[in-house]
Amino acid sequence: MRIVSGIQPTGEIHIGNYLGAIKQWISLQEENECIFFIADLHALTVPYNPKELQDKIIEKLVCYVAAGINPEKSIIFVQSKVKEHAELCWLLNTLCPVGELTRMTQYKDKSKKFKDNINAGLLDYPVLMAADILLYKGQAVPVGKDQEQHVELTRTIARKFNQTFGQTFEEPKELFPKSGAKIMSLTDPKKKMSKSDDPKSYISLFDSPENITKKIMSAETDSGKEVIYNVTKKPGISNLLTIYSLLADKPIKDIEKEFKSKGYGDFKKSLAKVLIDYLEPFRRKQKELQTRDVYVKEILEKGASRAKTIAETTMQEVNEKMGLI
Ligand code: AQP
């Protein structure tokens, strides 16, 4: 299968991004043709600082590789380096009703959050995402649950294109992990963990052991003291149990048993240790990559050139079918 997915270079990549998306990418790259990009054009739709953005783009590449994406196996590149993303987005815009875009949950949430900057790019985000996927004729998109609506819209746009201009695109399907498709905020377990929130609400992949311990020990828990999975009654503990189970590779039932006669404090201490141990190799690899600028640039150049070859072929076909010369 051809797999396509990306992450915006906003904030710091957290364990929600990892468990929802990157962890799937790592296993998928073994047997599929994978295309992973840094979605810098998407990041322009919310307020940002241009100098910081440049640093964040490189930071994200380092993060992908440190977390286990293999540049020999997968194509890794920066979205804006392949101009066909923006070009296809424009063409697909002409097929997408505005009404479809105004009903998108992410658009509604972000327009509320950034009241002073409700720009046309924010509204058009899902069409650019459709272009990101269809440009490579992606068949599957490993993402977290929050992106479900956008992949659904990609299918609608692909269908409309095929009906209007002839069969061109396969309708891509979303790939959610069995568990971890929606990791919740540590400070408010009713909200999803998000890069643009307060750093106390997430564990970054490169947080120091001290910070991990602090954040986990002060994570919002629920009344009572039993370590039991119950999303409605105990959303905080259930979220922590999900993280524990995925990182320690243990069923939730076994973790509940282990902490049956212990309280939240012991459970949290143990979870902090699980996180620290799991993320230790990531921190080590990050440090090593930070000293290898040339290698990092090479990955991006090689990735963009491989991506461009596929993108140009699709654009030629799309331009012809749409009547452009
Ligand atoms: N809390 C989450 N649980 C599971 N998966 C998640 N993803 C995001 N949050 C969670 C998945 O991570 C990938 C990259 O996300 P993105 O950079 O495109 O931005 P996002 O979905 O908007 O993520 P954030 O963290 O909330 O970023 P900001 O705050 O910048 O908007 C996607 O596959 C997403 O599903």
CSV table of C-alpha atoms and ligand atoms in Angstrom, one decimal:
chain,number,residue,atom,x,y,z
A,1,MET,CA,0.0,0.0,0.0
A,2,ARG,CA,1.0,3.6,-0.5
A,3,ILE,CA,0.8,5.4,2.9
A,4,VAL,CA,0.8,9.2,3.3
A,5,SER,CA,0.8,11.2,6.6
A,6,GLY,CA,2.2,14.4,8.1
A,7,ILE,CA,2.6,16.4,11.2
A,8,GLN,CA,2.6,20.2,11.5
A,9,PRO,CA,5.7,21.8,12.7
A,10,THR,CA,3.8,23.6,15.5
A,11,GLY,CA,4.7,23.1,19.2
A,12,GLU,CA,6.4,20.0,20.4
A,13,ILE,CA,5.5,16.5,19.3
A,14,HIS,CA,3.9,14.7,22.2
A,15,ILE,CA,2.9,11.2,23.1
A,16,GLY,CA,-0.5,11.8,21.6
A,17,ASN,CA,1.0,12.5,18.2
A,18,TYR,CA,3.3,9.5,18.7
A,19,LEU,CA,0.7,7.0,19.8
A,20,GLY,CA,-1.9,8.2,17.3
A,21,ALA,CA,0.3,8.6,14.3
A,22,ILE,CA,4.1,8.1,14.5
A,23,LYS,CA,4.0,4.6,16.2
A,24,GLN,CA,1.9,3.4,13.3
A,25,TRP,CA,4.2,4.9,10.7
A,26,ILE,CA,7.1,3.0,12.2
A,27,SER,CA,5.5,-0.4,11.8
A,28,LEU,CA,3.9,0.5,8.4
A,29,GLN,CA,7.2,1.5,6.8
A,30,GLU,CA,8.4,-2.2,7.0
A,31,GLU,CA,6.0,-3.4,4.3
A,32,ASN,CA,4.6,-0.4,2.6
A,33,GLU,CA,5.7,2.5,0.5
A,34,CYS,CA,5.5,5.3,3.0
A,35,ILE,CA,5.6,9.1,2.4
A,36,PHE,CA,5.8,11.2,5.6
A,37,PHE,CA,6.1,15.0,5.4
A,38,ILE,CA,6.4,18.0,7.7
A,39,ALA,CA,3.2,19.9,7.1
A,40,ASP,CA,4.7,23.5,7.1
A,41,LEU,CA,2.0,25.0,4.8
A,42,HIS,CA,-0.7,23.8,7.3
A,43,ALA,CA,1.2,25.4,10.1
A,44,LEU,CA,0.8,28.9,8.5
A,45,THR,CA,-3.0,28.8,9.2
A,46,VAL,CA,-2.5,29.7,12.9
A,47,PRO,CA,-0.5,32.6,14.4
A,48,TYR,CA,3.3,31.8,14.2
A,49,ASN,CA,6.8,33.3,14.3
A,50,PRO,CA,8.7,32.9,11.0
A,51,LYS,CA,12.1,32.5,12.5
A,52,GLU,CA,10.8,29.9,15.0
A,53,LEU,CA,9.0,28.0,12.3
A,54,GLN,CA,12.2,27.4,10.4
A,55,ASP,CA,13.8,25.9,13.5
A,56,LYS,CA,10.7,23.8,14.2
A,57,ILE,CA,10.7,22.3,10.7
A,58,ILE,CA,14.2,20.9,11.3
A,59,GLU,CA,13.2,19.9,14.9
A,60,LYS,CA,10.4,17.8,13.5
A,61,LEU,CA,12.6,16.0,11.0
A,62,VAL,CA,15.0,15.2,13.8
A,63,CYS,CA,12.0,14.0,15.8
A,64,TYR,CA,10.7,11.7,13.1
A,65,VAL,CA,14.1,10.0,12.7
A,66,ALA,CA,14.8,9.9,16.5
A,67,ALA,CA,11.5,8.2,17.0
A,68,GLY,CA,12.2,5.5,14.5
A,69,ILE,CA,11.3,6.7,10.9
A,70,ASN,CA,13.9,5.2,8.7
A,71,PRO,CA,14.9,7.6,5.8
A,72,GLU,CA,16.2,4.7,3.8
A,73,LYS,CA,12.8,3.1,3.8
A,74,SER,CA,10.4,6.0,3.9
A,75,ILE,CA,10.3,9.2,1.9
A,76,ILE,CA,10.6,12.2,4.4
A,77,PHE,CA,10.4,15.8,3.2
A,78,VAL,CA,9.0,19.3,3.9
A,79,GLN,CA,5.6,19.9,2.3
A,80,SER,CA,6.5,23.4,0.9
A,81,LYS,CA,9.5,22.0,-1.0
A,82,VAL,CA,7.1,20.1,-3.3
A,83,LYS,CA,5.1,22.9,-4.9
A,84,GLU,CA,2.6,20.5,-6.4
A,85,HIS,CA,0.8,20.3,-2.9
A,86,ALA,CA,-0.3,23.9,-3.3
A,87,GLU,CA,-1.0,23.5,-7.0
A,88,LEU,CA,-3.3,20.5,-6.5
A,89,CYS,CA,-5.0,22.2,-3.6
A,90,TRP,CA,-6.0,25.0,-5.9
A,91,LEU,CA,-7.5,22.6,-8.4
A,92,LEU,CA,-9.3,20.6,-5.8
A,93,ASN,CA,-10.7,23.8,-4.3
A,94,THR,CA,-12.8,24.1,-7.4
A,95,LEU,CA,-14.5,20.8,-6.6
A,96,CYS,CA,-15.1,21.4,-2.9
A,97,PRO,CA,-18.3,23.1,-1.7
A,98,VAL,CA,-17.6,25.8,0.9
A,99,GLY,CA,-20.4,24.3,3.1
A,100,GLU,CA,-18.3,21.1,3.5
A,101,LEU,CA,-15.5,23.2,4.9
A,102,THR,CA,-17.5,25.3,7.4
A,103,ARG,CA,-18.8,22.2,9.1
A,104,MET,CA,-15.4,20.8,9.9
A,105,THR,CA,-14.8,20.4,13.6
A,106,GLN,CA,-11.2,21.5,13.5
A,107,TYR,CA,-12.2,24.6,11.6
A,108,LYS,CA,-14.8,25.4,14.3
A,109,ASP,CA,-12.4,24.7,17.2
A,110,LYS,CA,-9.5,26.7,15.7
A,111,SER,CA,-11.7,29.6,14.7
A,112,LYS,CA,-12.9,29.8,18.4
A,113,LYS,CA,-9.3,29.5,19.6
A,114,PHE,CA,-7.8,32.1,17.2
A,115,LYS,CA,-10.8,34.5,17.0
A,116,ASP,CA,-8.5,37.3,15.6
A,117,ASN,CA,-7.1,35.2,12.8
A,118,ILE,CA,-9.8,33.3,11.1
A,119,ASN,CA,-8.1,33.2,7.7
A,120,ALA,CA,-9.1,31.5,4.5
A,121,GLY,CA,-6.2,29.1,4.9
A,122,LEU,CA,-7.8,27.8,8.1
A,123,LEU,CA,-11.0,27.1,6.3
A,124,ASP,CA,-9.1,25.5,3.3
A,125,TYR,CA,-6.9,23.3,5.5
A,126,PRO,CA,-8.9,20.1,4.7
A,127,VAL,CA,-8.5,20.7,0.9
A,128,LEU,CA,-4.8,21.1,1.3
A,129,MET,CA,-4.8,17.8,3.3
A,130,ALA,CA,-6.8,16.1,0.4
A,131,ALA,CA,-4.1,17.4,-2.0
A,132,ASP,CA,-1.4,16.1,0.3
A,133,ILE,CA,-2.9,12.6,0.1
A,134,LEU,CA,-4.1,12.5,-3.5
A,135,LEU,CA,-1.0,13.9,-5.0
A,136,TYR,CA,0.7,10.6,-4.1
A,137,LYS,CA,-2.4,8.6,-4.8
A,138,GLY,CA,-2.2,7.5,-1.1
A,139,GLN,CA,-4.3,4.5,-0.2
A,140,ALA,CA,-4.1,4.7,3.5
A,141,VAL,CA,-3.6,7.5,6.0
A,142,PRO,CA,-2.4,6.6,9.5
A,143,VAL,CA,-3.7,9.4,11.8
A,144,GLY,CA,-5.3,10.0,15.1
A,145,LYS,CA,-9.1,10.2,15.5
A,146,ASP,CA,-9.2,14.0,15.2
A,147,GLN,CA,-8.3,13.7,11.5
A,148,GLU,CA,-11.2,11.3,10.6
A,149,GLN,CA,-13.4,14.0,9.2
A,150,HIS,CA,-10.6,15.3,7.0
A,151,VAL,CA,-9.9,11.9,5.5
A,152,GLU,CA,-13.6,11.5,4.9
A,153,LEU,CA,-13.6,14.8,3.0
A,154,THR,CA,-10.6,13.6,1.0
A,155,ARG,CA,-12.6,10.6,-0.2
A,156,THR,CA,-15.5,12.9,-1.1
A,157,ILE,CA,-13.2,15.1,-3.2
A,158,ALA,CA,-11.6,12.0,-4.9
A,159,ARG,CA,-15.0,10.6,-5.8
A,160,LYS,CA,-16.1,14.0,-7.2
A,161,PHE,CA,-12.9,14.2,-9.3
A,162,ASN,CA,-13.4,10.7,-10.6
A,163,GLN,CA,-17.0,11.3,-11.5
A,164,THR,CA,-16.3,14.6,-13.2
A,165,PHE,CA,-13.0,13.9,-15.0
A,166,GLY,CA,-12.7,10.1,-15.1
A,167,GLN,CA,-11.2,7.5,-12.7
A,168,THR,CA,-8.0,8.9,-11.3
A,169,PHE,CA,-7.8,8.5,-7.6
A,170,GLU,CA,-8.4,5.6,-5.2
A,171,GLU,CA,-10.4,6.6,-2.2
A,172,PRO,CA,-8.0,6.5,0.7
A,173,LYS,CA,-8.9,5.0,4.0
A,174,GLU,CA,-7.8,6.2,7.5
A,175,LEU,CA,-5.8,3.9,9.7
A,176,PHE,CA,-6.4,4.4,13.4
A,177,PRO,CA,-4.4,2.5,16.1
A,178,LYS,CA,-6.6,0.0,18.0
A,179,SER,CA,-5.9,2.0,21.2
A,180,GLY,CA,-4.4,5.5,21.5
A,181,ALA,CA,-6.2,7.1,18.6
A,182,LYS,CA,-7.2,9.9,21.0
A,183,ILE,CA,-4.9,10.5,23.9
A,184,MET,CA,-6.3,13.1,26.3
A,185,SER,CA,-4.8,16.2,27.9
A,186,LEU,CA,-3.1,15.6,31.3
A,187,THR,CA,-4.6,18.8,32.7
A,188,ASP,CA,-8.1,18.3,31.3
A,189,PRO,CA,-8.8,14.7,30.3
A,190,LYS,CA,-12.0,15.7,28.5
A,191,LYS,CA,-9.9,17.5,25.9
A,192,LYS,CA,-7.5,15.9,23.4
A,193,MET,CA,-3.8,16.3,24.1
A,194,SER,CA,-2.7,19.1,21.8
A,195,LYS,CA,0.7,20.7,20.9
A,196,SER,CA,-0.7,24.2,21.1
A,197,ASP,CA,-1.9,23.8,24.7
A,198,ASP,CA,0.0,24.5,28.0
A,199,PRO,CA,3.1,22.2,28.1
A,200,LYS,CA,1.8,20.8,31.4
A,201,SER,CA,-1.0,19.2,29.4
A,202,TYR,CA,1.3,16.9,27.4
A,203,ILE,CA,4.5,14.9,27.5
A,204,SER,CA,6.8,15.8,24.7
A,205,LEU,CA,8.9,13.0,23.2
A,206,PHE,CA,12.0,14.8,24.4
A,207,ASP,CA,10.9,16.0,27.9
A,208,SER,CA,13.6,15.5,30.6
A,209,PRO,CA,13.0,12.8,33.2
A,210,GLU,CA,12.4,15.5,35.8
A,211,ASN,CA,9.7,17.1,33.7
A,212,ILE,CA,8.0,13.8,32.9
A,213,THR,CA,7.8,13.0,36.6
A,214,LYS,CA,6.5,16.5,37.4
A,215,LYS,CA,3.8,16.4,34.7
A,216,ILE,CA,2.6,12.9,35.5
A,217,MET,CA,2.5,13.4,39.2
A,218,SER,CA,0.4,16.5,38.8
A,219,ALA,CA,-1.8,15.1,36.0
A,220,GLU,CA,-5.5,15.5,36.7
A,221,THR,CA,-7.0,12.4,38.2
A,222,ASP,CA,-10.5,11.6,39.4
A,223,SER,CA,-12.2,11.3,42.8
A,224,GLY,CA,-11.7,7.9,44.6
A,225,LYS,CA,-8.3,6.2,44.6
A,226,GLU,CA,-8.8,3.0,42.7
A,227,VAL,CA,-6.7,2.5,39.5
A,228,ILE,CA,-9.6,1.3,37.3
A,229,TYR,CA,-10.3,1.9,33.6
A,230,ASN,CA,-13.7,3.7,33.2
A,231,VAL,CA,-13.7,6.5,30.6
A,232,THR,CA,-17.0,8.0,31.9
A,233,LYS,CA,-16.4,7.9,35.6
A,234,LYS,CA,-12.6,8.1,35.6
A,235,PRO,CA,-11.4,9.9,32.4
A,236,GLY,CA,-8.1,11.0,33.9
A,237,ILE,CA,-7.0,7.6,35.2
A,238,SER,CA,-8.3,5.8,32.1
A,239,ASN,CA,-6.2,8.1,29.9
A,240,LEU,CA,-3.1,7.4,32.0
A,241,LEU,CA,-3.9,3.6,31.9
A,242,THR,CA,-4.1,3.8,28.1
A,243,ILE,CA,-0.7,5.4,27.9
A,244,TYR,CA,0.8,3.0,30.4
A,245,SER,CA,-0.6,0.0,28.6
A,246,LEU,CA,0.6,1.1,25.1
A,247,LEU,CA,4.1,2.0,26.3
A,248,ALA,CA,4.7,-1.0,28.6
A,249,ASP,CA,2.9,-3.3,26.1
A,250,LYS,CA,0.7,-4.7,28.9
A,251,PRO,CA,-3.0,-5.2,28.9
A,252,ILE,CA,-4.9,-2.7,31.0
A,253,LYS,CA,-6.5,-5.5,33.0
A,254,ASP,CA,-3.0,-6.6,34.2
A,255,ILE,CA,-2.0,-3.0,35.2
A,256,GLU,CA,-5.3,-2.7,37.1
A,257,LYS,CA,-4.4,-5.9,39.0
A,258,GLU,CA,-0.9,-4.8,39.7
A,259,PHE,CA,-2.1,-1.6,41.4
A,260,LYS,CA,-5.2,-3.1,43.0
A,261,SER,CA,-4.2,-2.4,46.6
A,262,LYS,CA,-2.1,0.7,45.8
A,263,GLY,CA,-3.3,4.3,45.1
A,264,TYR,CA,-2.9,6.9,42.4
A,265,GLY,CA,0.5,8.0,43.7
A,266,ASP,CA,2.2,4.6,43.2
A,267,PHE,CA,0.6,4.2,39.8
A,268,LYS,CA,1.7,7.6,38.6
A,269,LYS,CA,5.3,7.0,39.9
A,270,SER,CA,5.4,3.8,37.9
A,271,LEU,CA,3.9,5.4,34.8
A,272,ALA,CA,6.5,8.2,35.0
A,273,LYS,CA,9.3,5.5,35.0
A,274,VAL,CA,7.7,3.7,32.1
A,275,LEU,CA,7.7,6.9,30.1
A,276,ILE,CA,11.2,7.9,31.1
A,277,ASP,CA,12.6,4.5,30.0
A,278,TYR,CA,10.5,4.4,26.8
A,279,LEU,CA,11.6,7.9,25.7
A,280,GLU,CA,15.3,7.6,26.7
A,281,PRO,CA,16.5,6.2,23.3
A,282,PHE,CA,14.6,9.0,21.6
A,283,ARG,CA,16.4,11.7,23.6
A,284,ARG,CA,19.8,10.0,22.9
A,285,LYS,CA,19.1,9.8,19.2
A,286,GLN,CA,17.9,13.4,19.1
A,287,LYS,CA,21.1,14.6,20.7
A,288,GLU,CA,23.2,12.7,18.2
A,289,LEU,CA,21.2,14.1,15.2
A,290,GLN,CA,21.4,17.6,16.4
A,291,THR,CA,25.1,17.5,15.7
A,292,ARG,CA,24.6,16.1,12.1
A,293,ASP,CA,23.3,19.1,10.2
A,294,VAL,CA,24.6,17.9,6.8
A,295,TYR,CA,23.0,14.4,7.2
A,296,VAL,CA,19.6,16.0,8.2
A,297,LYS,CA,19.7,18.3,5.2
A,298,GLU,CA,20.5,15.4,2.9
A,299,ILE,CA,17.5,13.4,4.2
A,300,LEU,CA,15.2,16.3,3.3
A,301,GLU,CA,16.7,17.0,-0.1
A,302,LYS,CA,16.6,13.3,-1.1
A,303,GLY,CA,13.1,13.0,0.3
A,304,ALA,CA,11.8,16.0,-1.6
A,305,SER,CA,13.3,14.8,-4.8
A,306,ARG,CA,11.7,11.4,-4.5
A,307,ALA,CA,8.4,12.9,-3.6
A,308,LYS,CA,8.6,15.4,-6.5
A,309,THR,CA,8.9,12.6,-9.0
A,310,ILE,CA,5.6,11.1,-7.9
A,311,ALA,CA,3.9,14.5,-7.6
A,312,GLU,CA,4.8,15.7,-11.1
A,313,THR,CA,3.4,12.5,-12.7
A,314,THR,CA,0.1,13.0,-10.8
A,315,MET,CA,-0.1,16.7,-11.7
A,316,GLN,CA,0.5,16.0,-15.4
A,317,GLU,CA,-2.5,13.6,-15.4
A,318,VAL,CA,-4.7,15.9,-13.3
A,319,ASN,CA,-3.9,19.0,-15.5
A,320,GLU,CA,-4.7,17.1,-18.7
A,321,LYS,CA,-7.9,15.7,-17.3
A,322,MET,CA,-9.1,19.1,-16.0
A,323,GLY,CA,-8.5,20.7,-19.4
A,324,LEU,CA,-5.3,22.6,-18.7
A,325,ILE,CA,-2.6,22.7,-21.4
B,1,AQP,N1,-4.2,13.7,21.4
B,1,AQP,C1,-4.0,12.9,20.3
B,1,AQP,N2,-4.1,11.6,20.4
B,1,AQP,C2,-3.8,10.8,19.3
B,1,AQP,N3,-3.4,11.3,18.1
B,1,AQP,C3,-3.2,12.6,18.0
B,1,AQP,N4,-2.8,13.4,17.0
B,1,AQP,C4,-2.9,14.7,17.4
B,1,AQP,N5,-3.3,14.8,18.7
B,1,AQP,C5,-3.5,13.5,19.1
B,1,AQP,C6,-2.4,13.0,15.7
B,1,AQP,O1,-1.1,13.4,15.4
B,1,AQP,C7,-0.9,13.7,14.1
B,1,AQP,C8,-0.3,15.1,13.9
B,1,AQP,O2,-1.2,16.1,14.3
B,1,AQP,P1,-1.0,17.6,13.6
B,1,AQP,O3,0.3,18.1,13.8
B,1,AQP,O4,-1.5,17.5,12.2
B,1,AQP,O5,-1.9,18.5,14.4
B,1,AQP,P2,-3.1,18.2,15.2
B,1,AQP,O6,-3.9,17.0,14.8
B,1,AQP,O7,-3.9,19.4,15.2
B,1,AQP,O8,-2.4,17.9,16.6
B,1,AQP,P3,-2.2,18.8,17.8
B,1,AQP,O9,-1.2,18.1,18.7
B,1,AQP,O10,-3.5,19.1,18.4
B,1,AQP,O11,-1.5,20.1,17.2
B,1,AQP,P4,-2.0,21.6,17.2
B,1,AQP,O12,-2.1,21.9,18.6
B,1,AQP,O13,-0.8,22.3,16.5
B,1,AQP,O14,-3.2,21.7,16.4
B,1,AQP,C9,-2.3,13.6,13.4
B,1,AQP,O15,-2.3,12.3,12.8
B,1,AQP,C10,-3.2,13.6,14.5
B,1,AQP,O16,-4.4,12.9,14.3
